[in-house]
Coordinates of C-alpha atoms in Angstrom, one line a residue:
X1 CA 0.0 0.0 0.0
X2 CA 1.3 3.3 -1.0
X3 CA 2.3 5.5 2.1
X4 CA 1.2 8.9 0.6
X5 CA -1.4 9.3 -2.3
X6 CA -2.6 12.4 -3.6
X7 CA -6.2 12.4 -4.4
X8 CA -7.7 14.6 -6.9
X9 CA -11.6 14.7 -7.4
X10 CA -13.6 16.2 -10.3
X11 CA -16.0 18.2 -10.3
X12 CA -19.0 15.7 -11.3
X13 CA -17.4 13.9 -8.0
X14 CA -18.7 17.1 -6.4
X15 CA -21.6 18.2 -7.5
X16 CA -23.8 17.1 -5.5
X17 CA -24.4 15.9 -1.7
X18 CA -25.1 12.7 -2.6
X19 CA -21.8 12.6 -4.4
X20 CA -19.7 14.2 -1.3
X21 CA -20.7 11.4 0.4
X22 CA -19.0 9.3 -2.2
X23 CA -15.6 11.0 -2.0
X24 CA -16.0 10.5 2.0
X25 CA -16.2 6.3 1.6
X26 CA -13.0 6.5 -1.0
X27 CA -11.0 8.9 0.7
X28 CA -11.6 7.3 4.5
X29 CA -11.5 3.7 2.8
X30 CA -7.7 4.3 2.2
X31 CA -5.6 6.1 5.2
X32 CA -2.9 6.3 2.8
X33 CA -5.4 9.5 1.0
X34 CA -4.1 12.2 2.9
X35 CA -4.0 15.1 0.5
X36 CA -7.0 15.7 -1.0
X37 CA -7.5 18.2 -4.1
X38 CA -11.4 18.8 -4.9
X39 CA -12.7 20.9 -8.1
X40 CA -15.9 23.0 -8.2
X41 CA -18.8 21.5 -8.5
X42 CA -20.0 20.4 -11.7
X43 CA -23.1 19.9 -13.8
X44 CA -25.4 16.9 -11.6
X45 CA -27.3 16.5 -14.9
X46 CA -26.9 17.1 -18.7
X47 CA -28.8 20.2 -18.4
X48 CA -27.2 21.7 -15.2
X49 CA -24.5 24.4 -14.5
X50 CA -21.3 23.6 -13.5
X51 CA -20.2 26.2 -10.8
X52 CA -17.1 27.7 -12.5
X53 CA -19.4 28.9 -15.6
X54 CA -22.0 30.6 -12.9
X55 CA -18.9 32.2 -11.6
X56 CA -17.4 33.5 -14.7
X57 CA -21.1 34.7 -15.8
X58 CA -21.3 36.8 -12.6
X59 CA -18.3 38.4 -13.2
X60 CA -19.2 38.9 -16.7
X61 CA -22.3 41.0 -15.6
X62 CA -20.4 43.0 -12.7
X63 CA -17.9 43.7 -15.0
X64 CA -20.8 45.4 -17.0
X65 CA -22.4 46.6 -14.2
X66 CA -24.7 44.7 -14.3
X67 CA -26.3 43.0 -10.9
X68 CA -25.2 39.3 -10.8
X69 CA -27.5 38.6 -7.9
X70 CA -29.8 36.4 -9.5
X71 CA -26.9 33.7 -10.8
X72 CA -24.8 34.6 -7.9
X73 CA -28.1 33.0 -6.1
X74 CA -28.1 29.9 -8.0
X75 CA -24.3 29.3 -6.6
X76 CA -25.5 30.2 -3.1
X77 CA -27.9 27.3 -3.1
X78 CA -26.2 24.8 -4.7
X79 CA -23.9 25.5 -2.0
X80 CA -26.3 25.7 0.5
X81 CA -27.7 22.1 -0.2
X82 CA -24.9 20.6 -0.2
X83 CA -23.9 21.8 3.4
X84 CA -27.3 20.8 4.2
X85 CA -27.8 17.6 3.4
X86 CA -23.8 16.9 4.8
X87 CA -25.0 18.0 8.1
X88 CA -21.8 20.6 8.0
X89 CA -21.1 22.9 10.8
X90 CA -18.4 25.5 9.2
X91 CA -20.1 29.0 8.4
X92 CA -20.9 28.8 4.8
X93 CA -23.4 32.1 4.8
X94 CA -20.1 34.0 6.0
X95 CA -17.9 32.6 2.8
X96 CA -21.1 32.9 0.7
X97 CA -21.4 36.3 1.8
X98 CA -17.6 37.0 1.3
X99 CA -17.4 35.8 -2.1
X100 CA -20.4 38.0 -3.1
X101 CA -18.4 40.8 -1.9
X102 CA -15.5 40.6 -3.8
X103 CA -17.4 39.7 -7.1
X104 CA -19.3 43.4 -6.7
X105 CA -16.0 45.2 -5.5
X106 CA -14.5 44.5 -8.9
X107 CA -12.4 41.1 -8.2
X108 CA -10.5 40.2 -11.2
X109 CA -12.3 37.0 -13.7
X110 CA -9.7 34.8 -12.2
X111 CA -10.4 35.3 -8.7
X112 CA -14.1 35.3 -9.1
X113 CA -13.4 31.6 -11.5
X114 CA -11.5 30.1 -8.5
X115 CA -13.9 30.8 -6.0
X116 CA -15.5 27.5 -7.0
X117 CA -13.2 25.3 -6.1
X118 CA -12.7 27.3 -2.7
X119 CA -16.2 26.8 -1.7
X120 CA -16.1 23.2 -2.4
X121 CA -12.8 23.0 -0.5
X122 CA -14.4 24.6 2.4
X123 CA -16.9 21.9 2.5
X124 CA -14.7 19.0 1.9
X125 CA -12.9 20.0 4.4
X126 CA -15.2 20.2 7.3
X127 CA -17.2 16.7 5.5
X128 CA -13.5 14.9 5.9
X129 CA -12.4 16.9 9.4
X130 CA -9.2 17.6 7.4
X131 CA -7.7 21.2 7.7
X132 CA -8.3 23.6 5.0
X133 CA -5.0 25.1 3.4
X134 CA -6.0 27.7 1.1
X135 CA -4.2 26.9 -2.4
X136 CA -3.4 30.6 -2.4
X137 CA -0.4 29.5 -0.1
X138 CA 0.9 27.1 -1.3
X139 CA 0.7 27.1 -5.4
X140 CA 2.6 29.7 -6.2
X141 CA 2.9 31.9 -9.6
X142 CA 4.9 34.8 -11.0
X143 CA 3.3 38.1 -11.4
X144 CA 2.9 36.9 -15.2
X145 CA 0.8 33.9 -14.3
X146 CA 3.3 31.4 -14.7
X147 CA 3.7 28.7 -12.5
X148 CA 6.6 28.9 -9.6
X149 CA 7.1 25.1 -9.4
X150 CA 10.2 26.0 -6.8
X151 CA 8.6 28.3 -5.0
X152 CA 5.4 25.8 -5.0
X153 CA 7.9 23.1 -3.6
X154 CA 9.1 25.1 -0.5
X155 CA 5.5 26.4 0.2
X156 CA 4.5 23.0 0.1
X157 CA 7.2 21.5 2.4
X158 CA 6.7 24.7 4.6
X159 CA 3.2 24.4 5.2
X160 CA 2.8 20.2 4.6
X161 CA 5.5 19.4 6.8
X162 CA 3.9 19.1 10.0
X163 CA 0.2 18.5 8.2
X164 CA -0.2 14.8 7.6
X165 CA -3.7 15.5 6.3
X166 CA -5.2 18.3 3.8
X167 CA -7.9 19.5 1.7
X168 CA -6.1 21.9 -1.0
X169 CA -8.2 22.8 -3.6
X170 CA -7.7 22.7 -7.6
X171 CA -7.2 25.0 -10.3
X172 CA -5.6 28.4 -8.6
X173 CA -2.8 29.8 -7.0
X174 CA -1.1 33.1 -5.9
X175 CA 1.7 35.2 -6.6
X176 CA 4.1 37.2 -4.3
X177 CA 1.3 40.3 -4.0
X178 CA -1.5 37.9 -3.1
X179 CA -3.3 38.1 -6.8
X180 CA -4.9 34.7 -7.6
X181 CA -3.9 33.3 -11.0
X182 CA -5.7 30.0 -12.4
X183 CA -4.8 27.0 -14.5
X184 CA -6.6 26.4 -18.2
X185 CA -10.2 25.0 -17.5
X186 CA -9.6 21.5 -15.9
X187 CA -6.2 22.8 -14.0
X188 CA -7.4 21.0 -10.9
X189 CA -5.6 18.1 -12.0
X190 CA -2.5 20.1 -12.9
X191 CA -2.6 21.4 -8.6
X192 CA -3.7 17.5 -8.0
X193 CA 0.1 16.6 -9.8
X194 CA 1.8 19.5 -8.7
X195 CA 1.1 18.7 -5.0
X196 CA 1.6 15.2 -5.6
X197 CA 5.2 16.4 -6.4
X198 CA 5.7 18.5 -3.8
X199 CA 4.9 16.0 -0.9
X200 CA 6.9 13.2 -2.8
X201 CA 3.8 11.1 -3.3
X202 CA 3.9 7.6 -4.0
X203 CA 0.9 7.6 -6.2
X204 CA -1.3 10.8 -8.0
X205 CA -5.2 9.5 -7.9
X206 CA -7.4 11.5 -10.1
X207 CA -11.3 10.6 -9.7
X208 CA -13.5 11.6 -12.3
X209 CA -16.8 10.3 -13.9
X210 CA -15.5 8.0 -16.9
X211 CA -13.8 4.7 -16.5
X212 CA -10.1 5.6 -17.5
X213 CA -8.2 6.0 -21.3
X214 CA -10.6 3.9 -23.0
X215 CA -8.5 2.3 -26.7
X216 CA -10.3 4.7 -28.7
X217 CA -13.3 7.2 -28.9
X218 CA -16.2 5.3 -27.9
X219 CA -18.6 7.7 -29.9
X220 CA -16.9 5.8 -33.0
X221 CA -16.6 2.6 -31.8
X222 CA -18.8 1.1 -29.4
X223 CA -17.5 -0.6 -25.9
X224 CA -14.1 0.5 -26.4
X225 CA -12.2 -1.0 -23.7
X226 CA -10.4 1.0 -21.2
X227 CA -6.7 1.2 -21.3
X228 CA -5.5 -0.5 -18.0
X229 CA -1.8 0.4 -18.4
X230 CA -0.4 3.3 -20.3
X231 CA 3.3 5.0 -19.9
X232 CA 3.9 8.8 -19.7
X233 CA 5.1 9.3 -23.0
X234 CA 2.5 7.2 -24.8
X235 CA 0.2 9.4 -22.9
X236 CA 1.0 12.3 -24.4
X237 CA 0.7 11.0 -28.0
X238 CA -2.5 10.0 -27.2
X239 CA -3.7 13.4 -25.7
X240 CA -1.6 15.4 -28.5
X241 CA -4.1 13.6 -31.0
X242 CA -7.3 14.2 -29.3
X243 CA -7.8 12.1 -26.0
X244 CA -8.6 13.8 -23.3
X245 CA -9.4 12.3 -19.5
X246 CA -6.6 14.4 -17.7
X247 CA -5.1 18.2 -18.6
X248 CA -2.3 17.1 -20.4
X249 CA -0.3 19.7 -18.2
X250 CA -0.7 17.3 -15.1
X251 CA 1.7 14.9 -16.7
X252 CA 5.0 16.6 -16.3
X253 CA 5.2 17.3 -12.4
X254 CA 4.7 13.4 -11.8
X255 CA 7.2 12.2 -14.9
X256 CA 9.8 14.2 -13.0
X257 CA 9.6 11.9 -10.0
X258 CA 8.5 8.9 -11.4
X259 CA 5.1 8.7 -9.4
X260 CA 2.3 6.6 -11.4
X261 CA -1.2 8.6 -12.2
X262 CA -4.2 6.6 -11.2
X263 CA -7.7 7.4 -13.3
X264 CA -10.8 6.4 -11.3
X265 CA -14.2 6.1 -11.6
X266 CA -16.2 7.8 -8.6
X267 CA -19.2 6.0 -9.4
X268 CA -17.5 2.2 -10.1
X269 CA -15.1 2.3 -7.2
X270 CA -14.1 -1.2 -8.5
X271 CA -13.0 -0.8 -12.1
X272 CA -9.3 -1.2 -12.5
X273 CA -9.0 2.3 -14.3
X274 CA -6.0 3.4 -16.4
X275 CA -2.7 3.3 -14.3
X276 CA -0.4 5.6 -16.1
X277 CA 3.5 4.7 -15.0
X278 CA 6.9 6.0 -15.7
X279 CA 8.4 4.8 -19.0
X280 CA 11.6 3.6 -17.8
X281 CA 9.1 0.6 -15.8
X282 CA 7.6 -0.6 -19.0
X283 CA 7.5 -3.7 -20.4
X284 CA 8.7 -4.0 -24.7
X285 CA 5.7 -4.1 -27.1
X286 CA 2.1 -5.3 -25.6
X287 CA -0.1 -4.3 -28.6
X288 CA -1.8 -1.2 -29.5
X289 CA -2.0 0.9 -26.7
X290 CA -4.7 3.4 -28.6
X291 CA -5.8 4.7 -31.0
X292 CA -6.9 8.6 -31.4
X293 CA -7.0 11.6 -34.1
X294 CA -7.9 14.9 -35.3
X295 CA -9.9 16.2 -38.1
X296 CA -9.4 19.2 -40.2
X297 CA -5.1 19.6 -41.3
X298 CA -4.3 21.7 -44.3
X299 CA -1.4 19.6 -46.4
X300 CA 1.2 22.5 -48.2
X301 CA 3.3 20.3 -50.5
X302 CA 6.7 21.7 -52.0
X303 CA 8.9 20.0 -54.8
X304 CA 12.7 21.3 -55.1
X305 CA 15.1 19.4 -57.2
X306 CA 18.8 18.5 -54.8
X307 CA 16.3 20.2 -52.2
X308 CA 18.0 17.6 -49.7
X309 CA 21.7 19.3 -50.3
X310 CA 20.5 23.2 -50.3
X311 CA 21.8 24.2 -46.6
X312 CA 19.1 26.6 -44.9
X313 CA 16.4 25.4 -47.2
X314 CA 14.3 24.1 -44.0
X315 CA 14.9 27.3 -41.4
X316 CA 14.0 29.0 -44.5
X317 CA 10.5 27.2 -44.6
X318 CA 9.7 26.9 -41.0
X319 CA 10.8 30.7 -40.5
X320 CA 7.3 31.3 -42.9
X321 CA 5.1 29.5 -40.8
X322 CA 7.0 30.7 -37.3
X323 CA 6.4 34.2 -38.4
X324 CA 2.6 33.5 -39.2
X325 CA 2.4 32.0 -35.9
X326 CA 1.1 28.4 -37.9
X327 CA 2.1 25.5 -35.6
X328 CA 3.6 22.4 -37.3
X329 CA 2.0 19.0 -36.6
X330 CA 4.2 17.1 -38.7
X331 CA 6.8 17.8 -41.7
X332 CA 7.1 14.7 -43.7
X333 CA 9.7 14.8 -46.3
X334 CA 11.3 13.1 -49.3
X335 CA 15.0 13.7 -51.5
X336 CA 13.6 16.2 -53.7
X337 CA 9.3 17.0 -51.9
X338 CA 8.1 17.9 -48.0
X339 CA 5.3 18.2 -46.9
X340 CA 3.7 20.4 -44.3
X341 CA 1.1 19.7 -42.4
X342 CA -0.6 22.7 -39.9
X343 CA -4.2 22.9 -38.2
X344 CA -6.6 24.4 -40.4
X345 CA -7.9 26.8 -38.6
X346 CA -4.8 28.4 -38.4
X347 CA -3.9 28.9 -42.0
X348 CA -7.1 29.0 -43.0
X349 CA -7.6 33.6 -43.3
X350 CA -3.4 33.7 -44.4
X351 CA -2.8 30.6 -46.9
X352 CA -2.0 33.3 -49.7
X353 CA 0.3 34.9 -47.6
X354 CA 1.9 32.0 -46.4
X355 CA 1.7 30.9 -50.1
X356 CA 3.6 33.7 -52.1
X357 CA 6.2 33.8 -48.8
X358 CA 7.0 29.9 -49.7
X359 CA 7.3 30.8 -53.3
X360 CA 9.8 33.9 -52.6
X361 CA 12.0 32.4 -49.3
X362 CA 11.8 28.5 -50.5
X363 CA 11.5 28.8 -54.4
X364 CA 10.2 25.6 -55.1
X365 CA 10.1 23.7 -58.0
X366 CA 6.4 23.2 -57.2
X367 CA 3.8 24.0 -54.6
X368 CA 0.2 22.4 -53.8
X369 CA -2.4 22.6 -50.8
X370 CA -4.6 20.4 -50.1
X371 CA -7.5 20.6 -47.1
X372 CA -9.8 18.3 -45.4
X373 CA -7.2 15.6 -44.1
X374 CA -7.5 13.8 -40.8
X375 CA -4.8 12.4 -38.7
X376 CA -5.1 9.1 -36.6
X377 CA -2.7 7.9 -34.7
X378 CA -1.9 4.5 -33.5
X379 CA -0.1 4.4 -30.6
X380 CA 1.7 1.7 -28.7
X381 CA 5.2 1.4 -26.8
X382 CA 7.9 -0.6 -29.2
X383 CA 5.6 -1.4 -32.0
X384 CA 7.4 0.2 -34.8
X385 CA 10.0 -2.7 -34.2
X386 CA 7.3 -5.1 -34.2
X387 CA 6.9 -7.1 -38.0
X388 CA 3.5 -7.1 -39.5
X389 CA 2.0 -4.0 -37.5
X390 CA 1.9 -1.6 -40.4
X391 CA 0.6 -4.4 -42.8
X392 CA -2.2 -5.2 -40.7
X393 CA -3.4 -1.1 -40.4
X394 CA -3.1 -0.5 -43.7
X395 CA -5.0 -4.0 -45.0
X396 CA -7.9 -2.4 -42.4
X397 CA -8.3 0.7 -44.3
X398 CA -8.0 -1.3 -47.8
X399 CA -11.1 -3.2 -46.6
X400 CA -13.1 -0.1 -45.2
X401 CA -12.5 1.4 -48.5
X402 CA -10.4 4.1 -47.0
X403 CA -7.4 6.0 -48.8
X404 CA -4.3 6.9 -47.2
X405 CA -3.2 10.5 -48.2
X406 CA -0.6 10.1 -46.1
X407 CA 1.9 7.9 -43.8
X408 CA 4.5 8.6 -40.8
X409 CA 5.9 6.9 -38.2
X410 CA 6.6 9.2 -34.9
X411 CA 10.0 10.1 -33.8
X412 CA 9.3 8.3 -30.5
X413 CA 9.2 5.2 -32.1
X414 CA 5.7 4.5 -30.3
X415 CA 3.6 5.6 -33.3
X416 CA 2.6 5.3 -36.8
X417 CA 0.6 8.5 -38.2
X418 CA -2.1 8.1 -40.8
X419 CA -3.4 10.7 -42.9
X420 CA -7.1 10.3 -44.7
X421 CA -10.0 12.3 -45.8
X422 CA -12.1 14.2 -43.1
X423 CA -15.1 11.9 -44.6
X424 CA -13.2 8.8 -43.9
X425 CA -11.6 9.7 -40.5
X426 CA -14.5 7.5 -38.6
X427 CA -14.1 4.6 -40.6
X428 CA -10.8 4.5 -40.2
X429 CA -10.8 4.5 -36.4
X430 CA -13.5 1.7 -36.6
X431 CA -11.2 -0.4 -38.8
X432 CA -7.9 0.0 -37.0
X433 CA -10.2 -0.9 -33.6
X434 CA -10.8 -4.4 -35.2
X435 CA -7.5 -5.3 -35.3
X436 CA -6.2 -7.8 -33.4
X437 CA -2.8 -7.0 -33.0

């Protein structure tokens, strides 16, 4: 049993009561849980709010001038209920009150945004009997909003040194003049890994409302099965191309130290979950980790004779799409062609520009674009050095009827790239799922 574990919650682990009382049976079932990192609450059915959007609406009506009261009220009673029906003693009217304070005194988006996960941290707190250490403290920024992850460390052993239990919560911290700066939406779990780091944890839970990394998007293909093992690096191919369970920020406090990330259900306390573990503890090639993608890449195509043995000839091109501020998703390239391939939306109002800028800085032979390509990825640790994998993926998309515009194998060894027509970029994910690998 791990001696200290981290324990993140989400906010559909929150959002209600009845859910609280969920996060009480995991976190007490365990003694190792000693940190505990809640979010706002979240939406308790499809057509719910979750608490950070009421937030950022009231400050989007003060900052107006407009009265927020009525929305701010809807906050207020979610609250309210929940320290009802938890039987809590702490003095939520006084935060309640607090909070609507600052909102009408002009508090910054930010601020207003992390008051969510404050509230909820307040309750947790008292529900667990844990103290309450405000992340204000102890998650430290710069002035820019930019995390302090040193300064974070020495709060952290400061103020966790003598605390054996806690109730942090997610998604904000503080710089040196006491202004609260927030993670991207979903940061909790960034504060959950951070924290997790600064304590020397032997294990990061994160407890959300979906079963783990499932093998691929189970909107296109039915009872995908969860991914019970994945590494850190495999991870992030995955997330790059689309899946998303955890910010993919949360990832690189952990790596450092080597200390495994554990997805859980809240509402199937059983299910294994997706264990994600430091590289270096992997075993070889196990099959096909994943399998995830992207829709809508513009392809810009440029053919130069003895391209290969022109010095410069690549800053030259990447210099046109740096200075557009186009990033590169991958560069493909033969002896005399390469091809670019960038997010559409992000050529999409300057592909003229970034056209007759080729033409003048690269001078190619030849130049083509070509839009409406997908990317799928299939992702799995050693399989590149694996026989017969690539034969298999492409033989799938020959029997879905699905053309290949393109094909690449990623530097990490741990992934072949397919390009394919938008149209097709279903069907291919459905065929590769077949697979047996």
């Amino acid at each position: 049993m791990a001696d200290v574990i981290v324990t993140k919650f989400g906010g559909s682990s929150l959002a209600s009561g009845k859910q609280f009382k969920k996060v009480k049976e995991i976190v007490t079932a365990n003694p190792s849980r000693r940190y505990v990192v809640p979010s706002a609450p979240g939406k308790r059915s499809s057509d719910d709010h979750k608490i950070t959007d009421l937030l950022y609406m009231c400050h989007q009506l003060a900052d107006h001038g407009i009265d927020s009261g009525e929305v701010f009220k809807v906050i207020a009673d979610r609250i309210r209920g929940i320290h009802k029906e938890l039987g809590l003693s702490v003095d939520i009217e006084s935060e309640l009150h607090r909070v609507r304070q600052q909102i009408g005194s002009g508090a910054s988006a930010e601020f207003v945004a992390s008051r969510g996960e404050y509230l909820s941290g307040v309750l947790l707190a008292d529900y667990l009997d844990y103290p309450f250490i405000d992340a204000a403290d102890v998650i430290i920024f710069s002035e820019a909003g930019i995390l302090d992850r040193e300064a974070t460390k020495a709060a952290l052993e400061e103020r966790l040194g003598n605390t054996s239990q806690a109730v942090i919560p997610g998604f904000y911290g503080a710089d040196s003049k006491g202004q609260v700066h927030t993670f991207s939406r979903g940061g909790s779990d960034v504060t959950g890994a951070v924290i997790a780091d600064g304590v020397g944890a032997d294990l990061y839970e994160n407890w959300t409302d979906v079963p783990g990394f499932l093998k691929a998007d189970p909107r296109i293909v039915k009872e995908a099965p969860p991914i019970e093992r994945v590494t850190y690096k495999e991870l992030r191919e995955l997330s790059y191309m689309g899946a998303a369970v955890l910010h993919e920020e949360a990832i690189f406090p952990v790596r450092d130290r080597g200390i495994p990330i554990h997805i859980r259900n809240t509402n199937r306390r059983d299910d294994a979950g997706t264990l994600i573990i430091d590289d270096r503890k992997a075993a070889g090639f196990e099959g096909v980790t994943g399998i995830a993608g992207k829709k809508d890449f513009t392809v810009i195509s440029l053919e130069k004779t003895l391209m290969d043995d022109e010095r410069g000839f690549f800053r030259k091109l990447l210099s046109v799409f740096e200075t557009n501020g186009i990033s590169i998703a991958h560069m493909p390239s033969g002896i005399d062609s390469v091809s670019v391939i960038v997010p559409s939306e992000e050529i999409r109002f300057k592909q003229n520009k970034v056209l007759e800028e080729l033409r003048i800085y690269a001078r190619p032979d030849a130049i083509q674009i070509e839009d409406n390509m997908a990317l799928v990825a299939i992702v799995g640790r050693g399989m590149v050095r694996v026989p017969g994998i690539a034969a298999k993926i492409f033989g799938a998309l020959a029997q879905a009827k699905v053309n290949i515009r393109m094909i690449t194998q990623g530097a990490s060894e741990m992934s072949i790239i397919v390009g394919v027509e938008n149209r097709d970029f279903n069907n291919a994910i459905a065929a590769i799922a077949e697979v047996e690998f």
